[in-house]
């Protein structure tokens, strides 16, 4: 069998999925596949998919499954995903999880599902202080992980901006949507013995350290 490695990072908005996915990407040489980033990329390039996604993202609602699943399938067909990928923000409901199982079945299925836990209050603090690089997508926090020069990315000197859906009101709805639609995946992956819980309230480096230990235990890294 052509075995591949697929990590699914689960957690509330702001838990640190993107931050940890970027670190794993560098460490493991597997691409980060973030559905949120892919939608934002489409929006930046004014595609019809981007326009459609924006109408949902602005409200903190999920983009329809057919569109999202097809987008992930296309992304995983690209050359850099030949050994697998780190999924960040997908799957996000049971329909997507079942579709992802089908997609990955020929390659041995999902390898591991790290669940990064965090309180809603802390998630809100993290999201409202977040800044993102317009060109490379690197993630910062004005207090917890500031760039060396304010408003400028350390990696590629790109401009840092605040996401449109990071207003307090939209974050509240994103949290609601998470508990209603995404949190059932915790039971789904627990039953498959793929779930591993991590305390997302620790520092970025500590969470990364725990993630690395986990991969070593599973003999993945
Ligand atoms: P998406 O882009 O996936 O957003 P999200 O799930 O709401 O998650 P976030 O990106 O807000 O948080 P994160 O966990 O990545 O945290 P981060 O690392 O940035 O989705 C956006 C929208 O797109 C959705 O609402 C939906 O409309 C649509 N969408 C996406 N996927 C979809 C799907 N599958 N189906 C349908 N629709 C979909 O960290 C947050 C902040 O905290 C940063 O500032 C960071 O620097 C800081 N930080 C991180 N870790 C720590 C730490 N340990 N200590 C201190 N600070 C930290
Ligand atoms: Mg993210």
mmCIF file of C-alpha atoms and ligand atoms in Angstrom:
data_model
loop_
_atom_site.group_PDB
_atom_site.id
_atom_site.type_symbol
_atom_site.label_atom_id
_atom_site.label_comp_id
_atom_site.label_asym_id
_atom_site.label_seq_id
_atom_site.Cartn_x
_atom_site.Cartn_y
_atom_site.Cartn_z
ATOM 1 C CA UNK A 1 0.000 0.000 0.000
ATOM 2 C CA UNK A 2 1.091 3.576 -0.755
ATOM 3 C CA UNK A 3 1.067 4.688 2.919
ATOM 4 C CA UNK A 4 0.808 8.377 3.663
ATOM 5 C CA UNK A 5 0.718 10.412 6.866
ATOM 6 C CA UNK A 6 -2.333 12.550 7.594
ATOM 7 C CA UNK A 7 -2.606 14.602 10.773
ATOM 8 C CA UNK A 8 -5.913 16.264 11.569
ATOM 9 C CA UNK A 9 -5.506 19.197 13.958
ATOM 10 C CA UNK A 10 -8.711 19.763 15.935
ATOM 11 C CA UNK A 11 -9.528 22.612 18.314
ATOM 12 C CA UNK A 12 -11.643 25.711 18.839
ATOM 13 C CA UNK A 13 -10.939 28.799 16.724
ATOM 14 C CA UNK A 14 -7.765 30.335 18.143
ATOM 15 C CA UNK A 15 -6.549 27.102 19.800
ATOM 16 C CA UNK A 16 -3.291 27.292 17.827
ATOM 17 C CA UNK A 17 -3.953 24.896 14.940
ATOM 18 C CA UNK A 18 -2.339 27.149 12.336
ATOM 19 C CA UNK A 19 0.623 28.010 14.567
ATOM 20 C CA UNK A 20 1.408 24.354 15.300
ATOM 21 C CA UNK A 21 0.679 23.214 11.727
ATOM 22 C CA UNK A 22 3.316 25.622 10.402
ATOM 23 C CA UNK A 23 5.887 24.219 12.849
ATOM 24 C CA UNK A 24 5.000 20.638 11.970
ATOM 25 C CA UNK A 25 5.273 21.501 8.289
ATOM 26 C CA UNK A 26 8.877 22.610 8.759
ATOM 27 C CA UNK A 27 9.731 19.699 11.024
ATOM 28 C CA UNK A 28 8.131 16.876 9.040
ATOM 29 C CA UNK A 29 8.329 18.199 5.492
ATOM 30 C CA UNK A 30 4.593 17.614 5.014
ATOM 31 C CA UNK A 31 2.467 20.507 3.705
ATOM 32 C CA UNK A 32 -0.019 22.323 5.922
ATOM 33 C CA UNK A 33 -3.432 22.133 4.289
ATOM 34 C CA UNK A 34 -5.571 24.818 5.907
ATOM 35 C CA UNK A 35 -9.040 25.170 4.404
ATOM 36 C CA UNK A 36 -9.354 28.649 5.925
ATOM 37 C CA UNK A 37 -6.066 29.714 4.264
ATOM 38 C CA UNK A 38 -7.161 28.195 0.947
ATOM 39 C CA UNK A 39 -10.422 30.156 1.040
ATOM 40 C CA UNK A 40 -8.539 33.349 1.935
ATOM 41 C CA UNK A 41 -6.091 32.709 -0.931
ATOM 42 C CA UNK A 42 -9.032 32.368 -3.327
ATOM 43 C CA UNK A 43 -10.554 35.533 -2.003
ATOM 44 C CA UNK A 44 -7.297 37.444 -2.466
ATOM 45 C CA UNK A 45 -7.203 36.258 -6.077
ATOM 46 C CA UNK A 46 -10.873 37.162 -6.636
ATOM 47 C CA UNK A 47 -11.989 33.681 -7.716
ATOM 48 C CA UNK A 48 -15.666 32.696 -7.630
ATOM 49 C CA UNK A 49 -14.816 30.182 -4.876
ATOM 50 C CA UNK A 50 -13.305 33.032 -2.851
ATOM 51 C CA UNK A 51 -16.436 35.172 -3.275
ATOM 52 C CA UNK A 52 -18.683 32.297 -2.262
ATOM 53 C CA UNK A 53 -16.533 31.446 0.783
ATOM 54 C CA UNK A 54 -16.467 35.066 1.947
ATOM 55 C CA UNK A 55 -20.233 35.208 2.344
ATOM 56 C CA UNK A 56 -20.006 32.363 4.886
ATOM 57 C CA UNK A 57 -16.711 33.293 6.539
ATOM 58 C CA UNK A 58 -17.843 36.838 7.301
ATOM 59 C CA UNK A 59 -20.664 35.376 9.397
ATOM 60 C CA UNK A 60 -18.518 32.648 10.939
ATOM 61 C CA UNK A 61 -20.574 29.932 9.236
ATOM 62 C CA UNK A 62 -19.165 26.864 7.480
ATOM 63 C CA UNK A 63 -18.702 27.000 3.716
ATOM 64 C CA UNK A 64 -20.843 24.261 2.047
ATOM 65 C CA UNK A 65 -19.412 20.740 2.235
ATOM 66 C CA UNK A 66 -19.362 19.920 -1.508
ATOM 67 C CA UNK A 67 -17.172 22.931 -2.254
ATOM 68 C CA UNK A 68 -14.881 22.384 0.739
ATOM 69 C CA UNK A 69 -14.416 18.644 0.199
ATOM 70 C CA UNK A 70 -13.634 19.115 -3.508
ATOM 71 C CA UNK A 71 -11.103 21.828 -2.678
ATOM 72 C CA UNK A 72 -9.277 19.533 -0.225
ATOM 73 C CA UNK A 73 -9.317 16.633 -2.667
ATOM 74 C CA UNK A 74 -7.753 18.844 -5.353
ATOM 75 C CA UNK A 75 -5.136 20.130 -2.894
ATOM 76 C CA UNK A 76 -4.144 16.641 -1.763
ATOM 77 C CA UNK A 77 -3.641 15.640 -5.399
ATOM 78 C CA UNK A 78 -0.758 18.103 -5.719
ATOM 79 C CA UNK A 79 2.846 16.893 -5.828
ATOM 80 C CA UNK A 80 3.904 18.222 -2.429
ATOM 81 C CA UNK A 81 1.237 16.065 -0.720
ATOM 82 C CA UNK A 82 2.635 12.820 -2.137
ATOM 83 C CA UNK A 83 3.694 11.714 1.391
ATOM 84 C CA UNK A 84 0.667 13.112 3.203
ATOM 85 C CA UNK A 85 -0.370 16.387 4.822
ATOM 86 C CA UNK A 86 -1.187 18.265 8.019
ATOM 87 C CA UNK A 87 -4.880 19.160 7.947
ATOM 88 C CA UNK A 88 -5.730 22.398 9.720
ATOM 89 C CA UNK A 89 -9.432 23.284 9.906
ATOM 90 C CA UNK A 90 -10.630 20.230 7.983
ATOM 91 C CA UNK A 91 -12.655 18.084 8.522
ATOM 92 C CA UNK A 92 -15.053 20.314 10.434
ATOM 93 C CA UNK A 93 -18.223 18.225 10.611
ATOM 94 C CA UNK A 94 -19.196 14.560 10.321
ATOM 95 C CA UNK A 95 -19.944 14.766 6.608
ATOM 96 C CA UNK A 96 -16.441 16.086 5.923
ATOM 97 C CA UNK A 97 -14.878 13.512 8.264
ATOM 98 C CA UNK A 98 -16.559 10.657 6.400
ATOM 99 C CA UNK A 99 -15.515 12.109 3.043
ATOM 100 C CA UNK A 100 -11.943 12.444 4.344
ATOM 101 C CA UNK A 101 -11.928 8.809 5.484
ATOM 102 C CA UNK A 102 -12.877 7.780 1.949
ATOM 103 C CA UNK A 103 -10.269 10.069 0.449
ATOM 104 C CA UNK A 104 -7.449 8.721 2.621
ATOM 105 C CA UNK A 105 -8.501 5.040 2.757
ATOM 106 C CA UNK A 106 -6.205 4.033 -0.152
ATOM 107 C CA UNK A 107 -3.273 5.481 1.823
ATOM 108 C CA UNK A 108 -3.929 3.906 5.215
ATOM 109 C CA UNK A 109 -6.431 6.511 6.496
ATOM 110 C CA UNK A 110 -5.948 9.232 9.107
ATOM 111 C CA UNK A 111 -2.750 8.768 11.159
ATOM 112 C CA UNK A 112 -3.427 10.891 14.251
ATOM 113 C CA UNK A 113 -5.825 13.579 15.498
ATOM 114 C CA UNK A 114 -4.221 15.983 17.988
ATOM 115 C CA UNK A 115 -6.963 17.910 19.808
ATOM 116 C CA UNK A 116 -5.685 21.267 21.127
ATOM 117 C CA UNK A 117 -7.923 22.296 24.035
ATOM 118 C CA UNK A 118 -8.482 25.918 25.110
ATOM 119 C CA UNK A 119 -11.128 27.896 27.020
ATOM 120 C CA UNK A 120 -13.427 30.227 25.081
ATOM 121 C CA UNK A 121 -12.108 33.258 27.005
ATOM 122 C CA UNK A 122 -8.504 32.503 26.106
ATOM 123 C CA UNK A 123 -9.514 31.742 22.494
ATOM 124 C CA UNK A 124 -11.121 35.173 22.270
ATOM 125 C CA UNK A 125 -7.960 36.850 23.624
ATOM 126 C CA UNK A 126 -5.789 34.987 21.192
ATOM 127 C CA UNK A 127 -7.926 35.754 18.169
ATOM 128 C CA UNK A 128 -8.469 39.437 18.802
ATOM 129 C CA UNK A 129 -4.677 39.928 19.203
ATOM 130 C CA UNK A 130 -3.751 37.880 16.156
ATOM 131 C CA UNK A 131 -1.957 39.344 13.142
ATOM 132 C CA UNK A 132 -1.322 37.417 9.920
ATOM 133 C CA UNK A 133 1.202 37.981 7.114
ATOM 134 C CA UNK A 134 -0.561 38.972 3.900
ATOM 135 C CA UNK A 135 1.987 37.205 1.688
ATOM 136 C CA UNK A 136 3.169 34.048 3.516
ATOM 137 C CA UNK A 137 0.356 33.520 6.064
ATOM 138 C CA UNK A 138 2.689 33.393 9.101
ATOM 139 C CA UNK A 139 0.732 33.947 12.327
ATOM 140 C CA UNK A 140 1.677 36.367 15.141
ATOM 141 C CA UNK A 141 0.106 37.697 18.323
ATOM 142 C CA UNK A 142 0.632 41.279 19.461
ATOM 143 C CA UNK A 143 1.323 40.093 23.022
ATOM 144 C CA UNK A 144 2.204 36.361 22.981
ATOM 145 C CA UNK A 145 4.187 36.125 19.753
ATOM 146 C CA UNK A 146 4.998 39.597 18.429
ATOM 147 C CA UNK A 147 7.050 40.173 15.261
ATOM 148 C CA UNK A 148 10.478 41.840 15.700
ATOM 149 C CA UNK A 149 9.198 44.959 13.881
ATOM 150 C CA UNK A 150 5.593 46.006 14.422
ATOM 151 C CA UNK A 151 3.306 45.261 11.471
ATOM 152 C CA UNK A 152 6.052 43.477 9.473
ATOM 153 C CA UNK A 153 6.537 39.724 9.015
ATOM 154 C CA UNK A 154 9.854 38.270 10.280
ATOM 155 C CA UNK A 155 9.881 35.633 7.541
ATOM 156 C CA UNK A 156 9.376 37.642 4.375
ATOM 157 C CA UNK A 157 8.827 41.284 5.477
ATOM 158 C CA UNK A 158 5.193 41.060 4.298
ATOM 159 C CA UNK A 159 2.493 43.321 5.746
ATOM 160 C CA UNK A 160 0.681 42.011 8.843
ATOM 161 C CA UNK A 161 -3.114 42.393 8.929
ATOM 162 C CA UNK A 162 -6.108 41.421 11.062
ATOM 163 C CA UNK A 163 -8.527 38.894 9.542
ATOM 164 C CA UNK A 164 -12.020 40.176 8.662
ATOM 165 C CA UNK A 165 -13.637 37.372 10.685
ATOM 166 C CA UNK A 166 -11.641 38.158 13.845
ATOM 167 C CA UNK A 167 -14.157 40.643 15.270
ATOM 168 C CA UNK A 168 -15.588 39.696 18.674
ATOM 169 C CA UNK A 169 -19.093 39.125 17.305
ATOM 170 C CA UNK A 170 -17.968 36.795 14.508
ATOM 171 C CA UNK A 171 -15.652 34.889 16.849
ATOM 172 C CA UNK A 172 -18.633 34.236 19.134
ATOM 173 C CA UNK A 173 -20.493 32.633 16.260
ATOM 174 C CA UNK A 174 -17.414 30.674 15.143
ATOM 175 C CA UNK A 175 -17.200 29.221 18.669
ATOM 176 C CA UNK A 176 -20.917 28.346 18.555
ATOM 177 C CA UNK A 177 -20.497 26.646 15.163
ATOM 178 C CA UNK A 178 -17.492 24.742 16.540
ATOM 179 C CA UNK A 179 -19.451 23.291 19.474
ATOM 180 C CA UNK A 180 -22.454 22.457 17.333
ATOM 181 C CA UNK A 181 -20.820 21.032 14.213
ATOM 182 C CA UNK A 182 -17.132 20.300 14.819
ATOM 183 C CA UNK A 183 -17.000 19.019 18.409
ATOM 184 C CA UNK A 184 -18.829 15.760 17.502
ATOM 185 C CA UNK A 185 -15.600 14.839 15.699
ATOM 186 C CA UNK A 186 -13.948 14.395 19.092
ATOM 187 C CA UNK A 187 -16.111 11.333 19.739
ATOM 188 C CA UNK A 188 -15.781 10.216 16.140
ATOM 189 C CA UNK A 189 -11.977 10.054 16.276
ATOM 190 C CA UNK A 190 -11.867 8.860 19.887
ATOM 191 C CA UNK A 191 -13.866 5.795 18.826
ATOM 192 C CA UNK A 192 -11.277 5.184 16.116
ATOM 193 C CA UNK A 193 -8.472 5.460 18.727
ATOM 194 C CA UNK A 194 -6.883 8.339 16.830
ATOM 195 C CA UNK A 195 -7.473 11.175 19.293
ATOM 196 C CA UNK A 196 -4.685 12.690 21.419
ATOM 197 C CA UNK A 197 -5.458 15.640 23.687
ATOM 198 C CA UNK A 198 -3.017 18.522 24.227
ATOM 199 C CA UNK A 199 -3.324 21.469 26.607
ATOM 200 C CA UNK A 200 -3.433 24.477 24.287
ATOM 201 C CA UNK A 201 -3.221 26.831 27.285
ATOM 202 C CA UNK A 202 0.543 26.224 27.482
ATOM 203 C CA UNK A 203 3.067 28.370 25.606
ATOM 204 C CA UNK A 204 3.578 27.883 21.873
ATOM 205 C CA UNK A 205 6.911 26.121 22.530
ATOM 206 C CA UNK A 206 5.403 23.848 25.200
ATOM 207 C CA UNK A 207 2.529 22.797 22.944
ATOM 208 C CA UNK A 208 5.020 22.112 20.187
ATOM 209 C CA UNK A 209 7.131 20.059 22.597
ATOM 210 C CA UNK A 210 4.103 17.942 23.585
ATOM 211 C CA UNK A 211 3.215 17.467 19.933
ATOM 212 C CA UNK A 212 6.730 16.250 19.176
ATOM 213 C CA UNK A 213 6.628 13.817 22.098
ATOM 214 C CA UNK A 214 3.331 12.514 20.800
ATOM 215 C CA UNK A 215 4.733 11.930 17.328
ATOM 216 C CA UNK A 216 7.744 10.160 18.813
ATOM 217 C CA UNK A 217 5.447 7.908 20.888
ATOM 218 C CA UNK A 218 3.531 7.016 17.726
ATOM 219 C CA UNK A 219 6.848 6.573 15.902
ATOM 220 C CA UNK A 220 5.869 9.176 13.320
ATOM 221 C CA UNK A 221 8.812 11.559 13.767
HETATM 222 P P1 LIG B 1 -10.063 28.942 9.886
HETATM 223 O O1 LIG B 1 -9.155 29.821 9.157
HETATM 224 O O2 LIG B 1 -9.775 27.497 9.952
HETATM 225 O O3 LIG B 1 -10.248 29.532 11.368
HETATM 226 P P2 LIG B 1 -10.563 28.801 12.797
HETATM 227 O O4 LIG B 1 -10.811 27.370 12.829
HETATM 228 O O5 LIG B 1 -11.630 29.659 13.348
HETATM 229 O O6 LIG B 1 -9.252 28.847 13.519
HETATM 230 P P3 LIG B 1 -8.264 30.021 13.616
HETATM 231 O O7 LIG B 1 -7.455 30.100 12.367
HETATM 232 O O8 LIG B 1 -8.986 31.261 14.061
HETATM 233 O O9 LIG B 1 -7.377 29.582 14.867
HETATM 234 P P4 LIG B 1 -6.116 28.612 14.956
HETATM 235 O O10 LIG B 1 -6.488 27.450 15.795
HETATM 236 O O11 LIG B 1 -5.511 28.349 13.623
HETATM 237 O O12 LIG B 1 -5.158 29.522 15.838
HETATM 238 P P5 LIG B 1 -3.791 30.288 15.461
HETATM 239 O O13 LIG B 1 -2.678 29.306 15.315
HETATM 240 O O14 LIG B 1 -3.995 31.265 14.361
HETATM 241 O O15 LIG B 1 -11.555 29.107 9.305
HETATM 242 C C1 LIG B 1 -12.076 30.372 9.024
HETATM 243 C C2 LIG B 1 -13.416 30.227 8.316
HETATM 244 O O16 LIG B 1 -13.251 29.547 7.057
HETATM 245 C C3 LIG B 1 -14.480 29.390 9.052
HETATM 246 O O17 LIG B 1 -15.187 30.169 9.991
HETATM 247 C C4 LIG B 1 -15.350 28.936 7.879
HETATM 248 O O18 LIG B 1 -16.203 29.968 7.444
HETATM 249 C C5 LIG B 1 -14.330 28.668 6.785
HETATM 250 N N1 LIG B 1 -13.835 27.282 6.811
HETATM 251 C C6 LIG B 1 -12.567 26.877 7.098
HETATM 252 N N2 LIG B 1 -12.481 25.541 7.041
HETATM 253 C C7 LIG B 1 -13.713 25.075 6.717
HETATM 254 C C8 LIG B 1 -14.250 23.777 6.526
HETATM 255 N N3 LIG B 1 -13.495 22.667 6.673
HETATM 256 N N4 LIG B 1 -15.558 23.682 6.206
HETATM 257 C C9 LIG B 1 -16.335 24.772 6.037
HETATM 258 N N5 LIG B 1 -15.892 26.034 6.222
HETATM 259 C C10 LIG B 1 -14.584 26.190 6.562
HETATM 260 O O19 LIG B 1 -3.548 31.066 16.852
HETATM 261 C C11 LIG B 1 -4.400 32.113 17.263
HETATM 262 C C12 LIG B 1 -3.580 33.249 17.928
HETATM 263 O O20 LIG B 1 -3.037 32.782 19.156
HETATM 264 C C13 LIG B 1 -2.396 33.729 17.099
HETATM 265 O O21 LIG B 1 -2.256 35.113 17.277
HETATM 266 C C14 LIG B 1 -1.172 32.988 17.691
HETATM 267 O O22 LIG B 1 0.022 33.730 17.566
HETATM 268 C C15 LIG B 1 -1.603 32.831 19.149
HETATM 269 N N6 LIG B 1 -1.167 31.571 19.768
HETATM 270 C C16 LIG B 1 -1.198 30.332 19.213
HETATM 271 N N7 LIG B 1 -0.783 29.405 20.106
HETATM 272 C C17 LIG B 1 -0.508 30.083 21.262
HETATM 273 C C18 LIG B 1 -0.035 29.676 22.554
HETATM 274 N N8 LIG B 1 0.210 28.387 22.845
HETATM 275 N N9 LIG B 1 0.124 30.636 23.498
HETATM 276 C C19 LIG B 1 -0.130 31.953 23.225
HETATM 277 N N10 LIG B 1 -0.563 32.383 22.026
HETATM 278 C C20 LIG B 1 -0.746 31.463 21.046
HETATM 279 MG MG1 LIG B 2 -5.944 28.953 11.619
#
